mmCIF file of C-alpha atoms in Angstrom:
data_model
loop_
_atom_site.group_PDB
_atom_site.id
_atom_site.type_symbol
_atom_site.label_atom_id
_atom_site.label_comp_id
_atom_site.label_asym_id
_atom_site.label_seq_id
_atom_site.Cartn_x
_atom_site.Cartn_y
_atom_site.Cartn_z
ATOM 1 C CA MET J 7 -91.363 -37.891 -276.076
ATOM 2 C CA LYS J 8 -87.859 -36.997 -277.130
ATOM 3 C CA TYR J 9 -87.376 -34.218 -279.351
ATOM 4 C CA SER J 10 -86.217 -34.007 -282.398
ATOM 5 C CA SER J 11 -86.580 -33.509 -286.003
ATOM 6 C CA PHE J 12 -87.952 -36.410 -286.438
ATOM 7 C CA SER J 13 -90.669 -36.043 -283.919
ATOM 8 C CA LEU J 14 -91.542 -32.661 -284.724
ATOM 9 C CA LEU J 15 -92.158 -34.023 -288.700
ATOM 10 C CA ARG J 16 -94.345 -37.132 -287.276
ATOM 11 C CA ALA J 17 -95.997 -34.492 -285.637
ATOM 12 C CA ALA J 18 -96.305 -32.158 -288.577
ATOM 13 C CA LEU J 19 -98.038 -34.773 -290.416
ATOM 14 C CA SER J 20 -100.607 -35.673 -287.647
ATOM 15 C CA GLY J 21 -101.841 -31.766 -287.453
ATOM 16 C CA HIS J 22 -99.731 -31.794 -283.952
ATOM 17 C CA ARG J 23 -102.350 -33.481 -282.996
ATOM 18 C CA ASN J 24 -100.314 -36.109 -281.399
ATOM 19 C CA TRP J 25 -98.276 -34.020 -278.543
ATOM 20 C CA LYS J 26 -97.988 -35.407 -275.074
ATOM 21 C CA PRO J 27 -97.911 -33.149 -272.043
ATOM 22 C CA ALA J 28 -93.959 -32.270 -271.210
ATOM 23 C CA TRP J 29 -94.765 -33.760 -267.703
ATOM 24 C CA ARG J 30 -97.433 -35.307 -265.714
ATOM 25 C CA ASP J 31 -99.853 -33.228 -262.802
ATOM 26 C CA ALA J 32 -98.665 -35.864 -260.573
ATOM 27 C CA PRO J 33 -100.768 -36.425 -257.406
ATOM 28 C CA PRO J 34 -99.028 -36.917 -254.136
ATOM 29 C CA LYS J 35 -98.161 -40.103 -252.793
ATOM 30 C CA PRO J 36 -97.967 -40.835 -248.932
ATOM 31 C CA HIS J 37 -94.185 -41.002 -249.172
ATOM 32 C CA TYR J 38 -90.996 -40.398 -250.775
ATOM 33 C CA ASP J 39 -87.310 -40.310 -250.427
ATOM 34 C CA VAL J 40 -86.796 -36.938 -250.986
ATOM 35 C CA ILE J 41 -89.307 -33.887 -250.656
ATOM 36 C CA ILE J 42 -88.083 -30.737 -252.638
ATOM 37 C CA VAL J 43 -90.459 -27.509 -251.574
ATOM 38 C CA GLY J 44 -89.928 -24.926 -254.267
ATOM 39 C CA GLY J 45 -90.982 -25.151 -257.978
ATOM 40 C CA GLY J 46 -88.424 -22.830 -259.199
ATOM 41 C CA GLY J 47 -85.419 -23.507 -261.535
ATOM 42 C CA HIS J 48 -83.420 -24.693 -258.221
ATOM 43 C CA GLY J 49 -85.625 -26.791 -257.017
ATOM 44 C CA LEU J 50 -86.671 -28.501 -260.299
ATOM 45 C CA ALA J 51 -82.843 -29.034 -261.117
ATOM 46 C CA THR J 52 -82.046 -30.281 -257.608
ATOM 47 C CA ALA J 53 -84.654 -32.933 -258.633
ATOM 48 C CA TYR J 54 -83.833 -33.433 -261.951
ATOM 49 C CA TYR J 55 -79.658 -34.407 -260.869
ATOM 50 C CA LEU J 56 -80.805 -36.225 -257.829
ATOM 51 C CA ALA J 57 -82.737 -38.655 -260.430
ATOM 52 C CA GLU J 58 -80.116 -38.530 -263.257
ATOM 53 C CA ARG J 59 -76.782 -38.427 -261.339
ATOM 54 C CA TYR J 60 -77.299 -40.196 -258.131
ATOM 55 C CA GLY J 61 -80.549 -42.326 -259.225
ATOM 56 C CA ILE J 62 -82.988 -41.356 -256.631
ATOM 57 C CA ARG J 63 -86.196 -41.109 -258.315
ATOM 58 C CA ASN J 64 -88.566 -41.494 -255.435
ATOM 59 C CA VAL J 65 -88.406 -37.712 -255.476
ATOM 60 C CA ALA J 66 -91.056 -34.899 -255.416
ATOM 61 C CA VAL J 67 -91.011 -31.275 -256.233
ATOM 62 C CA LEU J 68 -93.727 -29.085 -254.212
ATOM 63 C CA GLU J 69 -95.046 -25.724 -255.576
ATOM 64 C CA LYS J 70 -97.342 -23.789 -253.692
ATOM 65 C CA GLY J 71 -98.561 -22.132 -257.219
ATOM 66 C CA TRP J 72 -97.454 -23.290 -260.610
ATOM 67 C CA ILE J 73 -93.927 -24.061 -261.443
ATOM 68 C CA GLY J 74 -91.954 -20.831 -262.211
ATOM 69 C CA SER J 75 -94.257 -18.262 -260.335
ATOM 70 C CA GLY J 76 -91.680 -17.418 -258.338
ATOM 71 C CA ASN J 77 -88.344 -15.673 -258.602
ATOM 72 C CA ALA J 78 -87.076 -18.275 -261.748
ATOM 73 C CA GLY J 79 -89.762 -16.251 -263.784
ATOM 74 C CA ARG J 80 -89.344 -13.136 -262.425
ATOM 75 C CA ASN J 81 -85.150 -12.234 -263.381
ATOM 76 C CA THR J 82 -83.570 -10.301 -265.770
ATOM 77 C CA THR J 83 -82.103 -13.651 -267.342
ATOM 78 C CA ILE J 84 -78.590 -13.260 -267.159
ATOM 79 C CA VAL J 85 -75.976 -16.027 -267.273
ATOM 80 C CA ARG J 86 -72.132 -14.741 -266.013
ATOM 81 C CA SER J 87 -69.326 -16.286 -264.272
ATOM 82 C CA ASN J 88 -67.487 -13.203 -263.722
ATOM 83 C CA TYR J 89 -66.591 -13.606 -259.920
ATOM 84 C CA MET J 90 -63.335 -13.332 -258.381
ATOM 85 C CA LEU J 91 -63.341 -14.529 -254.631
ATOM 86 C CA PRO J 92 -62.669 -18.146 -253.766
ATOM 87 C CA GLY J 93 -65.810 -19.978 -253.706
ATOM 88 C CA ASN J 94 -67.451 -18.119 -255.899
ATOM 89 C CA VAL J 95 -65.464 -18.067 -259.170
ATOM 90 C CA GLY J 96 -65.178 -21.590 -258.896
ATOM 91 C CA PHE J 97 -69.078 -22.587 -258.532
ATOM 92 C CA TYR J 98 -70.276 -19.734 -260.837
ATOM 93 C CA GLU J 99 -67.672 -21.277 -263.806
ATOM 94 C CA PHE J 100 -69.140 -24.513 -262.769
ATOM 95 C CA SER J 101 -72.742 -23.457 -263.340
ATOM 96 C CA MET J 102 -71.288 -21.604 -266.416
ATOM 97 C CA LYS J 103 -70.166 -24.789 -268.053
ATOM 98 C CA LEU J 104 -73.656 -26.634 -267.664
ATOM 99 C CA TRP J 105 -75.423 -23.820 -269.121
ATOM 100 C CA GLU J 106 -73.379 -24.335 -272.366
ATOM 101 C CA ARG J 107 -74.465 -28.129 -272.740
ATOM 102 C CA MET J 108 -78.012 -27.401 -270.912
ATOM 103 C CA GLU J 109 -79.923 -27.738 -274.234
ATOM 104 C CA GLN J 110 -78.087 -31.157 -274.896
ATOM 105 C CA ASP J 111 -78.101 -32.328 -271.414
ATOM 106 C CA LEU J 112 -82.158 -31.603 -270.815
ATOM 107 C CA ASN J 113 -83.512 -32.201 -274.739
ATOM 108 C CA TYR J 114 -84.975 -28.546 -274.302
ATOM 109 C CA ASN J 115 -84.466 -25.300 -276.175
ATOM 110 C CA THR J 116 -83.815 -23.081 -272.942
ATOM 111 C CA MET J 117 -82.136 -20.263 -275.532
ATOM 112 C CA VAL J 118 -78.913 -19.894 -274.188
ATOM 113 C CA SER J 119 -77.651 -16.731 -276.120
ATOM 114 C CA GLN J 120 -73.506 -16.409 -274.864
ATOM 115 C CA ARG J 121 -73.974 -12.669 -276.205
ATOM 116 C CA GLY J 122 -71.239 -11.403 -273.684
ATOM 117 C CA VAL J 123 -71.321 -9.214 -270.929
ATOM 118 C CA ILE J 124 -69.767 -5.651 -270.406
ATOM 119 C CA ASN J 125 -69.175 -4.041 -266.895
ATOM 120 C CA LEU J 126 -68.548 -0.926 -267.637
ATOM 121 C CA TYR J 127 -66.178 1.031 -265.632
ATOM 122 C CA HIS J 128 -65.789 5.144 -265.058
ATOM 123 C CA SER J 129 -62.912 5.842 -262.735
ATOM 124 C CA ASP J 130 -59.337 5.047 -262.458
ATOM 125 C CA ALA J 131 -60.248 3.162 -259.657
ATOM 126 C CA GLN J 132 -62.797 1.233 -260.904
ATOM 127 C CA ARG J 133 -60.582 -0.001 -263.759
ATOM 128 C CA ASP J 134 -57.892 -1.071 -261.181
ATOM 129 C CA ALA J 135 -60.626 -2.935 -259.286
ATOM 130 C CA PHE J 136 -61.769 -4.439 -262.940
ATOM 131 C CA ALA J 137 -58.770 -5.526 -264.033
ATOM 132 C CA ARG J 138 -57.989 -7.421 -260.935
ATOM 133 C CA ARG J 139 -60.969 -8.958 -261.258
ATOM 134 C CA GLY J 140 -60.399 -9.928 -265.025
ATOM 135 C CA ASN J 141 -56.636 -11.043 -263.764
ATOM 136 C CA ALA J 142 -58.704 -13.768 -260.864
ATOM 137 C CA MET J 143 -60.905 -14.806 -263.265
ATOM 138 C CA ARG J 144 -58.112 -15.489 -266.016
ATOM 139 C CA ILE J 145 -55.905 -17.582 -263.210
ATOM 140 C CA ASN J 146 -59.141 -20.050 -262.654
ATOM 141 C CA GLY J 147 -59.231 -20.293 -266.460
ATOM 142 C CA ILE J 148 -62.236 -17.971 -266.936
ATOM 143 C CA ASN J 149 -61.861 -15.522 -269.991
ATOM 144 C CA ALA J 150 -62.082 -12.366 -268.923
ATOM 145 C CA GLU J 151 -61.019 -8.933 -271.307
ATOM 146 C CA LEU J 152 -60.149 -5.709 -270.384
ATOM 147 C CA LEU J 153 -61.200 -3.296 -272.902
ATOM 148 C CA ASP J 154 -60.684 0.727 -273.088
ATOM 149 C CA ALA J 155 -62.557 3.619 -274.037
ATOM 150 C CA GLU J 156 -61.699 3.226 -277.901
ATOM 151 C CA GLN J 157 -62.808 -0.412 -277.710
ATOM 152 C CA ILE J 158 -65.884 -0.012 -275.556
ATOM 153 C CA ARG J 159 -67.003 3.022 -278.162
ATOM 154 C CA GLN J 160 -66.141 0.262 -281.529
ATOM 155 C CA THR J 161 -68.463 -2.347 -279.353
ATOM 156 C CA LEU J 162 -71.147 0.068 -277.940
ATOM 157 C CA PRO J 163 -71.367 3.144 -280.241
ATOM 158 C CA PHE J 164 -75.015 4.299 -278.969
ATOM 159 C CA LEU J 165 -73.814 5.146 -275.298
ATOM 160 C CA ASP J 166 -73.173 8.918 -274.389
ATOM 161 C CA TYR J 167 -69.846 9.282 -274.827
ATOM 162 C CA GLU J 168 -69.822 13.311 -274.758
ATOM 163 C CA ASN J 169 -72.246 14.482 -271.791
ATOM 164 C CA SER J 170 -72.258 11.587 -269.614
ATOM 165 C CA ARG J 171 -71.825 12.898 -265.928
ATOM 166 C CA PHE J 172 -69.723 9.623 -264.868
ATOM 167 C CA PRO J 173 -67.395 9.263 -268.449
ATOM 168 C CA VAL J 174 -67.310 5.904 -269.825
ATOM 169 C CA LEU J 175 -63.372 4.986 -269.622
ATOM 170 C CA GLY J 176 -63.772 0.966 -270.565
ATOM 171 C CA GLY J 177 -65.022 -2.001 -269.393
ATOM 172 C CA LEU J 178 -64.872 -5.810 -268.179
ATOM 173 C CA LEU J 179 -65.803 -7.947 -271.058
ATOM 174 C CA GLN J 180 -66.757 -11.785 -270.659
ATOM 175 C CA ARG J 181 -67.779 -12.946 -273.861
ATOM 176 C CA ARG J 182 -69.245 -16.505 -272.978
ATOM 177 C CA GLY J 183 -71.611 -14.978 -270.310
ATOM 178 C CA GLY J 184 -75.270 -13.521 -271.782
ATOM 179 C CA THR J 185 -78.988 -14.498 -271.243
ATOM 180 C CA ALA J 186 -81.441 -17.420 -271.039
ATOM 181 C CA ARG J 187 -85.094 -18.148 -271.611
ATOM 182 C CA HIS J 188 -86.127 -18.090 -267.868
ATOM 183 C CA ASP J 189 -89.556 -19.997 -268.451
ATOM 184 C CA ALA J 190 -87.988 -22.030 -270.942
ATOM 185 C CA VAL J 191 -85.363 -23.296 -268.171
ATOM 186 C CA VAL J 192 -87.987 -23.831 -265.912
ATOM 187 C CA TRP J 193 -90.029 -26.287 -268.384
ATOM 188 C CA GLY J 194 -86.796 -28.010 -269.392
ATOM 189 C CA TYR J 195 -85.922 -29.235 -266.113
ATOM 190 C CA ALA J 196 -89.326 -30.173 -265.215
ATOM 191 C CA ARG J 197 -89.659 -32.220 -268.802
ATOM 192 C CA ALA J 198 -86.928 -34.041 -267.986
ATOM 193 C CA ALA J 199 -87.229 -34.636 -264.315
ATOM 194 C CA ASP J 200 -90.503 -36.047 -265.143
ATOM 195 C CA ARG J 201 -89.296 -38.173 -267.498
ATOM 196 C CA LEU J 202 -86.959 -39.837 -265.048
ATOM 197 C CA GLY J 203 -89.716 -40.535 -262.747
ATOM 198 C CA VAL J 204 -89.615 -37.471 -260.335
ATOM 199 C CA ASP J 205 -93.464 -36.228 -259.453
ATOM 200 C CA ILE J 206 -94.412 -32.439 -259.962
ATOM 201 C CA ILE J 207 -97.208 -31.275 -257.690
ATOM 202 C CA GLN J 208 -98.817 -28.087 -257.959
ATOM 203 C CA ASN J 209 -100.988 -25.938 -255.872
ATOM 204 C CA CYS J 210 -99.240 -27.945 -252.966
ATOM 205 C CA GLU J 211 -98.027 -24.971 -250.407
ATOM 206 C CA VAL J 212 -96.210 -26.653 -247.314
ATOM 207 C CA THR J 213 -97.612 -25.629 -244.262
ATOM 208 C CA GLY J 214 -95.713 -27.201 -241.498
ATOM 209 C CA VAL J 215 -93.279 -30.087 -240.948
ATOM 210 C CA VAL J 216 -93.284 -33.087 -239.205
ATOM 211 C CA ARG J 217 -90.695 -34.029 -236.995
ATOM 212 C CA GLN J 218 -89.780 -37.264 -234.387
ATOM 213 C CA GLY J 219 -87.049 -37.504 -232.159
ATOM 214 C CA GLY J 220 -85.259 -34.268 -233.681
ATOM 215 C CA ARG J 221 -85.541 -35.653 -236.752
ATOM 216 C CA ILE J 222 -87.903 -34.236 -240.240
ATOM 217 C CA THR J 223 -89.757 -37.058 -241.448
ATOM 218 C CA GLY J 224 -92.662 -35.357 -243.557
ATOM 219 C CA VAL J 225 -94.425 -31.947 -244.484
ATOM 220 C CA GLU J 226 -98.045 -30.565 -243.917
ATOM 221 C CA THR J 227 -99.242 -29.281 -247.101
ATOM 222 C CA THR J 228 -102.553 -27.938 -248.177
ATOM 223 C CA ARG J 229 -103.172 -31.237 -249.832
ATOM 224 C CA GLY J 230 -102.398 -33.597 -247.080
ATOM 225 C CA THR J 231 -99.484 -34.650 -244.652
ATOM 226 C CA ILE J 232 -96.253 -36.152 -247.317
ATOM 227 C CA GLY J 233 -93.793 -38.406 -245.786
ATOM 228 C CA ALA J 234 -90.069 -38.173 -246.798
ATOM 229 C CA ALA J 235 -86.838 -39.501 -245.758
ATOM 230 C CA LYS J 236 -85.115 -36.168 -246.535
ATOM 231 C CA VAL J 237 -86.262 -32.461 -247.198
ATOM 232 C CA GLY J 238 -85.131 -29.938 -249.045
ATOM 233 C CA PHE J 239 -86.183 -26.151 -249.361
ATOM 234 C CA ALA J 240 -85.463 -24.129 -252.242
ATOM 235 C CA VAL J 241 -88.066 -21.498 -251.737
ATOM 236 C CA ALA J 242 -86.019 -18.377 -252.431
ATOM 237 C CA GLY J 243 -87.458 -15.256 -250.401
ATOM 238 C CA ASN J 244 -89.777 -17.543 -248.481
ATOM 239 C CA SER J 245 -86.453 -19.429 -246.724
ATOM 240 C CA SER J 246 -86.958 -17.531 -243.514
ATOM 241 C CA ARG J 247 -90.794 -18.328 -243.436
ATOM 242 C CA LEU J 248 -90.410 -22.061 -244.246
ATOM 243 C CA ALA J 249 -87.086 -22.524 -242.087
ATOM 244 C CA ALA J 250 -89.017 -21.032 -238.702
ATOM 245 C CA MET J 251 -91.457 -23.741 -239.069
ATOM 246 C CA ALA J 252 -88.720 -25.964 -238.282
ATOM 247 C CA GLY J 253 -87.620 -23.949 -235.395
ATOM 248 C CA LEU J 254 -84.522 -22.195 -237.619
ATOM 249 C CA ARG J 255 -83.712 -18.436 -237.413
ATOM 250 C CA LEU J 256 -81.716 -17.773 -240.677
ATOM 251 C CA PRO J 257 -78.744 -15.083 -241.105
ATOM 252 C CA ILE J 258 -81.212 -13.884 -244.295
ATOM 253 C CA GLU J 259 -83.365 -11.280 -245.042
ATOM 254 C CA SER J 260 -85.969 -11.021 -247.352
ATOM 255 C CA HIS J 261 -86.463 -7.759 -250.189
ATOM 256 C CA VAL J 262 -88.299 -7.218 -253.520
ATOM 257 C CA LEU J 263 -86.427 -6.967 -256.521
ATOM 258 C CA GLN J 264 -87.508 -5.649 -259.459
ATOM 259 C CA ALA J 265 -87.088 -5.596 -263.214
ATOM 260 C CA PHE J 266 -88.775 -4.178 -266.571
ATOM 261 C CA VAL J 267 -89.211 -4.684 -270.040
ATOM 262 C CA SER J 268 -89.843 -1.793 -272.378
ATOM 263 C CA GLU J 269 -91.616 -2.057 -275.226
ATOM 264 C CA ALA J 270 -89.914 -3.270 -278.370
ATOM 265 C CA ILE J 271 -87.162 -1.793 -280.915
ATOM 266 C CA LYS J 272 -84.844 -2.810 -283.776
ATOM 267 C CA PRO J 273 -82.030 -4.640 -282.380
ATOM 268 C CA LEU J 274 -79.327 -2.176 -280.383
ATOM 269 C CA ILE J 275 -77.727 -4.086 -277.590
ATOM 270 C CA PRO J 276 -75.890 -6.467 -278.591
ATOM 271 C CA GLY J 277 -75.161 -7.932 -275.258
ATOM 272 C CA VAL J 278 -75.462 -7.488 -271.470
ATOM 273 C CA ILE J 279 -74.656 -3.897 -269.876
ATOM 274 C CA THR J 280 -73.884 -2.813 -266.617
ATOM 275 C CA PHE J 281 -73.024 0.793 -265.212
ATOM 276 C CA GLY J 282 -70.635 0.712 -262.842
ATOM 277 C CA ALA J 283 -71.511 4.085 -261.304
ATOM 278 C CA GLY J 284 -74.944 3.044 -259.926
ATOM 279 C CA HIS J 285 -76.593 -0.296 -260.147
ATOM 280 C CA PHE J 286 -78.312 -0.941 -263.776
ATOM 281 C CA TYR J 287 -78.389 -3.717 -265.550
ATOM 282 C CA VAL J 288 -79.614 -4.005 -269.496
ATOM 283 C CA SER J 289 -80.148 -6.683 -272.334
ATOM 284 C CA GLN J 290 -82.310 -6.865 -275.310
ATOM 285 C CA SER J 291 -84.821 -9.791 -275.613
ATOM 286 C CA ASP J 292 -85.609 -11.528 -278.693
ATOM 287 C CA LYS J 293 -88.800 -9.762 -278.856
ATOM 288 C CA GLY J 294 -86.920 -6.724 -279.155
ATOM 289 C CA GLY J 295 -87.711 -5.114 -275.392
ATOM 290 C CA LEU J 296 -85.140 -3.862 -273.194
ATOM 291 C CA VAL J 297 -85.126 -6.236 -269.862
ATOM 292 C CA PHE J 298 -83.757 -4.192 -267.016
ATOM 293 C CA GLY J 299 -82.877 -3.765 -263.241
ATOM 294 C CA GLY J 300 -81.311 -2.044 -260.467
ATOM 295 C CA ASP J 301 -81.196 -2.284 -257.036
ATOM 296 C CA ILE J 302 -83.583 -4.015 -254.525
ATOM 297 C CA ASP J 303 -85.857 -2.204 -252.562
ATOM 298 C CA GLY J 304 -84.678 -1.069 -249.306
ATOM 299 C CA TYR J 305 -87.568 -2.435 -247.389
ATOM 300 C CA ASN J 306 -88.165 -6.058 -246.048
ATOM 301 C CA SER J 307 -90.975 -7.257 -247.872
ATOM 302 C CA TYR J 308 -92.847 -10.705 -249.168
ATOM 303 C CA ALA J 309 -94.721 -8.762 -251.334
ATOM 304 C CA GLN J 310 -93.758 -9.471 -255.218
ATOM 305 C CA ARG J 311 -94.184 -6.001 -256.461
ATOM 306 C CA GLY J 312 -92.004 -3.020 -255.764
ATOM 307 C CA ASN J 313 -92.344 1.005 -255.035
ATOM 308 C CA LEU J 314 -91.967 3.642 -257.474
ATOM 309 C CA PRO J 315 -88.722 5.247 -256.144
ATOM 310 C CA VAL J 316 -86.548 2.478 -257.087
ATOM 311 C CA VAL J 317 -88.244 2.751 -260.674
ATOM 312 C CA GLU J 318 -87.111 6.080 -260.540
ATOM 313 C CA ASP J 319 -83.527 5.276 -259.583
ATOM 314 C CA VAL J 320 -83.411 2.588 -262.097
ATOM 315 C CA CYS J 321 -84.386 4.263 -265.154
ATOM 316 C CA GLU J 322 -81.717 6.980 -264.139
ATOM 317 C CA GLY J 323 -79.206 4.955 -264.023
ATOM 318 C CA GLY J 324 -79.770 4.010 -267.548
ATOM 319 C CA MET J 325 -80.816 7.456 -269.172
ATOM 320 C CA ALA J 326 -77.162 8.132 -267.305
ATOM 321 C CA ILE J 327 -75.364 6.131 -269.953
ATOM 322 C CA MET J 328 -77.997 5.970 -272.851
ATOM 323 C CA PRO J 329 -80.128 9.117 -272.414
ATOM 324 C CA MET J 330 -82.253 8.106 -275.705
ATOM 325 C CA ILE J 331 -83.996 5.336 -273.693
ATOM 326 C CA GLY J 332 -86.260 8.123 -272.111
ATOM 327 C CA ARG J 333 -87.733 8.135 -274.925
ATOM 328 C CA LEU J 334 -89.235 4.177 -274.665
ATOM 329 C CA ARG J 335 -92.345 3.580 -273.199
ATOM 330 C CA MET J 336 -92.198 0.340 -269.903
ATOM 331 C CA LEU J 337 -94.245 -2.090 -271.131
ATOM 332 C CA ARG J 338 -94.168 -4.263 -267.830
ATOM 333 C CA ALA J 339 -92.393 -4.414 -264.703
ATOM 334 C CA TRP J 340 -92.673 -7.200 -262.013
ATOM 335 C CA GLY J 341 -90.790 -8.049 -258.385
ATOM 336 C CA GLY J 342 -89.079 -11.252 -257.020
ATOM 337 C CA VAL J 343 -89.026 -11.906 -252.986
ATOM 338 C CA VAL J 344 -84.914 -12.223 -252.657
ATOM 339 C CA ASP J 345 -83.022 -13.781 -249.784
ATOM 340 C CA MET J 346 -80.145 -11.362 -249.065
ATOM 341 C CA SER J 347 -77.604 -12.972 -246.900
ATOM 342 C CA MET J 348 -75.098 -10.952 -244.463
ATOM 343 C CA ASP J 349 -72.349 -11.745 -246.959
ATOM 344 C CA GLY J 350 -73.953 -11.837 -250.263
ATOM 345 C CA THR J 351 -73.121 -15.251 -250.745
ATOM 346 C CA PRO J 352 -75.541 -18.267 -250.585
ATOM 347 C CA ILE J 353 -76.069 -21.062 -248.066
ATOM 348 C CA ILE J 354 -76.147 -24.978 -249.356
ATOM 349 C CA ASP J 355 -76.139 -26.975 -246.701
ATOM 350 C CA ARG J 356 -77.584 -29.306 -244.097
ATOM 351 C CA THR J 357 -79.397 -27.462 -241.381
ATOM 352 C CA PRO J 358 -79.397 -28.734 -237.453
ATOM 353 C CA VAL J 359 -82.429 -30.430 -238.194
ATOM 354 C CA ASP J 360 -81.404 -33.900 -239.189
ATOM 355 C CA GLY J 361 -82.995 -34.892 -242.591
ATOM 356 C CA LEU J 362 -83.449 -31.073 -243.602
ATOM 357 C CA TYR J 363 -81.470 -29.288 -246.465
ATOM 358 C CA LEU J 364 -81.342 -25.682 -247.200
ATOM 359 C CA ASN J 365 -80.612 -24.015 -250.081
ATOM 360 C CA ALA J 366 -81.153 -20.185 -249.435
ATOM 361 C CA GLY J 367 -79.525 -16.832 -249.768
ATOM 362 C CA TRP J 368 -78.518 -16.020 -253.523
ATOM 363 C CA CYS J 369 -79.183 -12.474 -253.428
ATOM 364 C CA TYR J 370 -79.054 -10.961 -256.994
ATOM 365 C CA GLY J 371 -77.338 -14.196 -258.378
ATOM 366 C CA GLY J 372 -80.140 -17.036 -258.558
ATOM 367 C CA PHE J 373 -80.808 -17.395 -261.776
ATOM 368 C CA LYS J 374 -77.135 -17.920 -263.212
ATOM 369 C CA ALA J 375 -76.790 -20.501 -260.621
ATOM 370 C CA THR J 376 -79.406 -22.515 -261.781
ATOM 371 C CA PRO J 377 -77.673 -25.181 -262.592
ATOM 372 C CA GLY J 378 -74.724 -25.300 -260.343
ATOM 373 C CA SER J 379 -76.945 -25.007 -257.705
ATOM 374 C CA GLY J 380 -78.985 -27.844 -258.667
ATOM 375 C CA VAL J 381 -76.009 -30.066 -258.965
ATOM 376 C CA ALA J 382 -74.801 -29.053 -255.394
ATOM 377 C CA PHE J 383 -77.907 -29.179 -253.717
ATOM 378 C CA ALA J 384 -78.863 -32.928 -255.099
ATOM 379 C CA HIS J 385 -74.988 -33.767 -254.363
ATOM 380 C CA LEU J 386 -75.994 -32.700 -250.725
ATOM 381 C CA ILE J 387 -78.798 -34.706 -249.991
ATOM 382 C CA ALA J 388 -77.846 -37.630 -251.950
ATOM 383 C CA ARG J 389 -74.187 -38.052 -250.295
ATOM 384 C CA ASP J 390 -74.548 -35.712 -247.097
ATOM 385 C CA GLU J 391 -71.704 -34.077 -248.006
ATOM 386 C CA PRO J 392 -71.057 -30.528 -249.747
ATOM 387 C CA HIS J 393 -70.316 -30.778 -253.584
ATOM 388 C CA GLU J 394 -66.589 -29.523 -254.047
ATOM 389 C CA GLU J 395 -67.746 -26.268 -255.897
ATOM 390 C CA ALA J 396 -70.002 -25.464 -253.419
ATOM 391 C CA ALA J 397 -67.917 -26.480 -250.156
ATOM 392 C CA ARG J 398 -67.530 -23.069 -248.551
ATOM 393 C CA PHE J 399 -71.464 -22.116 -248.734
ATOM 394 C CA ARG J 400 -71.779 -23.097 -244.911
ATOM 395 C CA LEU J 401 -74.444 -22.109 -243.028
ATOM 396 C CA ASP J 402 -71.913 -21.607 -239.883
ATOM 397 C CA ARG J 403 -69.636 -19.111 -242.072
ATOM 398 C CA PHE J 404 -71.222 -16.581 -240.115
ATOM 399 C CA ARG J 405 -70.617 -17.666 -236.670
ATOM 400 C CA THR J 406 -66.858 -19.046 -237.859
ATOM 401 C CA GLY J 407 -66.374 -15.957 -240.060
ATOM 402 C CA ALA J 408 -65.522 -17.667 -242.729
ATOM 403 C CA VAL J 409 -67.716 -15.102 -244.775
ATOM 404 C CA ILE J 410 -67.349 -14.928 -248.887
ATOM 405 C CA ASP J 411 -67.922 -10.965 -249.371
ATOM 406 C CA GLU J 412 -67.882 -10.792 -252.832
ATOM 407 C CA LYS J 413 -68.334 -6.789 -253.160
ATOM 408 C CA GLY J 414 -66.450 -5.768 -249.501
ATOM 409 C CA GLN J 415 -69.840 -4.059 -248.145
ATOM 410 C CA GLY J 416 -69.689 -5.878 -244.579
ATOM 411 C CA PRO J 417 -72.407 -7.428 -242.631
ATOM 412 C CA GLN J 418 -75.400 -5.790 -244.155
ATOM 413 C CA PRO J 419 -77.733 -7.599 -246.437
ATOM 414 C CA ASN J 420 -79.079 -4.854 -248.462
ATOM 415 C CA LEU J 421 -75.924 -3.773 -249.710
ATOM 416 C CA HIS J 422 -75.329 -7.185 -251.500
#
């Protein structure tokens, strides 16, 4: 069913009894042309673009739980393309353009809201770094504005300008940045892929890979063996564990990244704000809650929960610029397991195992990359060559030295 004002009216006249399920609960077939392991945004987007752009429709998406139960539903929903280095800047702007037309492409309300992203700066050196980033963005055709202290006061009058330990001197604004509804993105891609014939198989955990003569020929699952000509891994924090089933050791670590929501308040924050003197970022949901996050937990873990010291650190970062939020009660918190690569940049590439493809290492940038990642991974699987916007996201860059270190932190994953 195509969603439209006509279909809504027709459903209303029938008492909303004629709505069909958004996607089928498909049983697994013995064999597929492509299997995508991971029913999050990246995996579902890949399946959709394989069918929509490349005509490959004998595709299955395998998810060990329910779709969107991993990182796709455990993030702060921020969308932006304010990157600087070659490789990143083109890819994230490519993804941003896909966000801007996503609702029309998918025929689904993913609640993309381009309310703007402001990165605050607190020193002259940081101002110069943000000016450099903004100039790099504008050279590549991406909007960027460097705001001074008075412009920030007019835009964000509720910040603490008089008593803050780290004075707010200005900020870098990307007006096209903003937020999207994470669950709706998953549901939109699932529905669109299903309409093109993709099988979405939930409660189907991969327990092993099947190989013949050095080539992958399928996967072992809790619902039996499923054959495939090609297999793509898009499983976020579980990438290392699944890659080990194929005999691979990846240059990534898994860490917990927590996110938080406060009780609802009246409209306060117009867009997304990041704290430049610490790691804190915040926006306000349509329901009124403040959605915020910060640093990862410093230890390796596959648990979808974090610890209290990071909670304290994140809240301190928020109160450093907005002491008033200390009066708010926290409504809920959750943790996602993220792949932290050695240079803070993702991997979209073929693996040394023939027929096995990898989409991993997204660090903090996974949600905002969802549509771009889907197109790039689908292109790689369909054509056996990298997409032009993801050509630098090679697995062997750590061996050749062609790393893309956006933050300049060096080869230590937890710092990215």
